[in-house]
Coordinates of C-alpha atoms in Angstrom, one line a residue:
M22 CA -37.6 12.8 19.3
G23 CA -40.7 10.7 18.8
A24 CA -42.4 13.4 16.7
F25 CA -39.3 13.8 14.6
L26 CA -39.0 10.0 14.0
R27 CA -42.7 9.7 13.1
Q28 CA -42.4 12.3 10.3
L29 CA -39.6 10.4 8.5
N30 CA -40.4 8.3 5.5
D31 CA -39.0 4.7 5.4
D32 CA -35.8 5.7 3.6
A33 CA -35.0 8.6 5.9
F34 CA -35.8 6.4 9.0
T35 CA -33.5 3.7 7.7
E36 CA -30.7 6.2 7.1
Y37 CA -31.2 7.6 10.6
D38 CA -31.2 4.1 12.1
D39 CA -28.0 3.2 10.3
T40 CA -26.3 6.4 11.4
C41 CA -27.2 5.7 15.0
L42 CA -25.8 2.1 14.7
R43 CA -22.5 3.3 13.2
Y44 CA -22.3 5.9 16.1
R45 CA -23.0 3.2 18.7
N46 CA -20.3 0.9 17.3
A47 CA -17.7 3.6 16.9
A48 CA -18.4 4.9 20.4
S49 CA -18.2 1.4 22.0
E50 CA -14.9 0.7 20.2
R51 CA -13.4 4.0 21.3
I52 CA -14.5 3.5 24.9
G53 CA -13.0 0.0 24.9
S54 CA -9.7 1.3 23.5
F55 CA -9.6 3.9 26.2
G56 CA -9.9 1.2 28.9
G57 CA -13.6 1.6 29.6
M58 CA -16.7 -0.5 29.2
T59 CA -20.0 0.3 27.4
V60 CA -23.0 -0.4 29.6
F61 CA -25.7 0.7 27.2
A62 CA -25.7 2.2 23.7
G63 CA -28.9 2.7 21.8
G64 CA -29.8 5.5 19.4
D65 CA -28.0 8.6 20.6
D66 CA -28.0 7.4 24.2
L67 CA -24.7 6.2 25.6
L68 CA -23.8 5.0 29.1
F69 CA -20.3 3.8 29.9
L70 CA -17.8 3.3 32.7
A71 CA -14.3 4.5 32.2
P72 CA -11.4 5.6 34.4
V73 CA -11.0 9.3 34.9
E74 CA -7.6 9.0 33.3
N75 CA -6.2 6.0 31.4
E76 CA -2.7 4.6 31.5
K77 CA -1.6 6.9 28.6
G78 CA -2.6 10.0 30.6
R79 CA -5.7 10.8 28.5
K80 CA -8.7 12.2 30.3
R81 CA -12.2 10.6 30.1
S82 CA -13.5 14.0 28.9
S83 CA -11.6 13.4 25.7
I84 CA -14.0 10.5 24.9
C85 CA -17.1 12.7 25.5
A86 CA -15.8 15.6 23.4
M87 CA -14.8 13.3 20.5
R88 CA -18.2 11.5 20.5
S89 CA -20.1 14.7 20.6
K90 CA -18.2 16.0 17.5
K91 CA -18.7 12.7 15.7
F92 CA -22.4 12.5 16.4
S93 CA -22.9 16.1 15.2
G94 CA -21.0 15.4 12.0
Q95 CA -17.8 17.3 12.8
R96 CA -14.4 15.8 12.5

């Protein structure tokens, strides 16, 4: 990842940084609405605590699948 980031010009680095910030904010919001808590969110790293199943019957794996699709640009 370091080699990739070093090759970016200032504009590309700023765009990447902004994308990671939006991802972090959206992930933290989604985790909170599920009933979990974000412990660490930085770049593309995410550590959170969440119940296996929330009160609505949704599984924790649904958060991970959704975040993976969001980060890779899928809807």
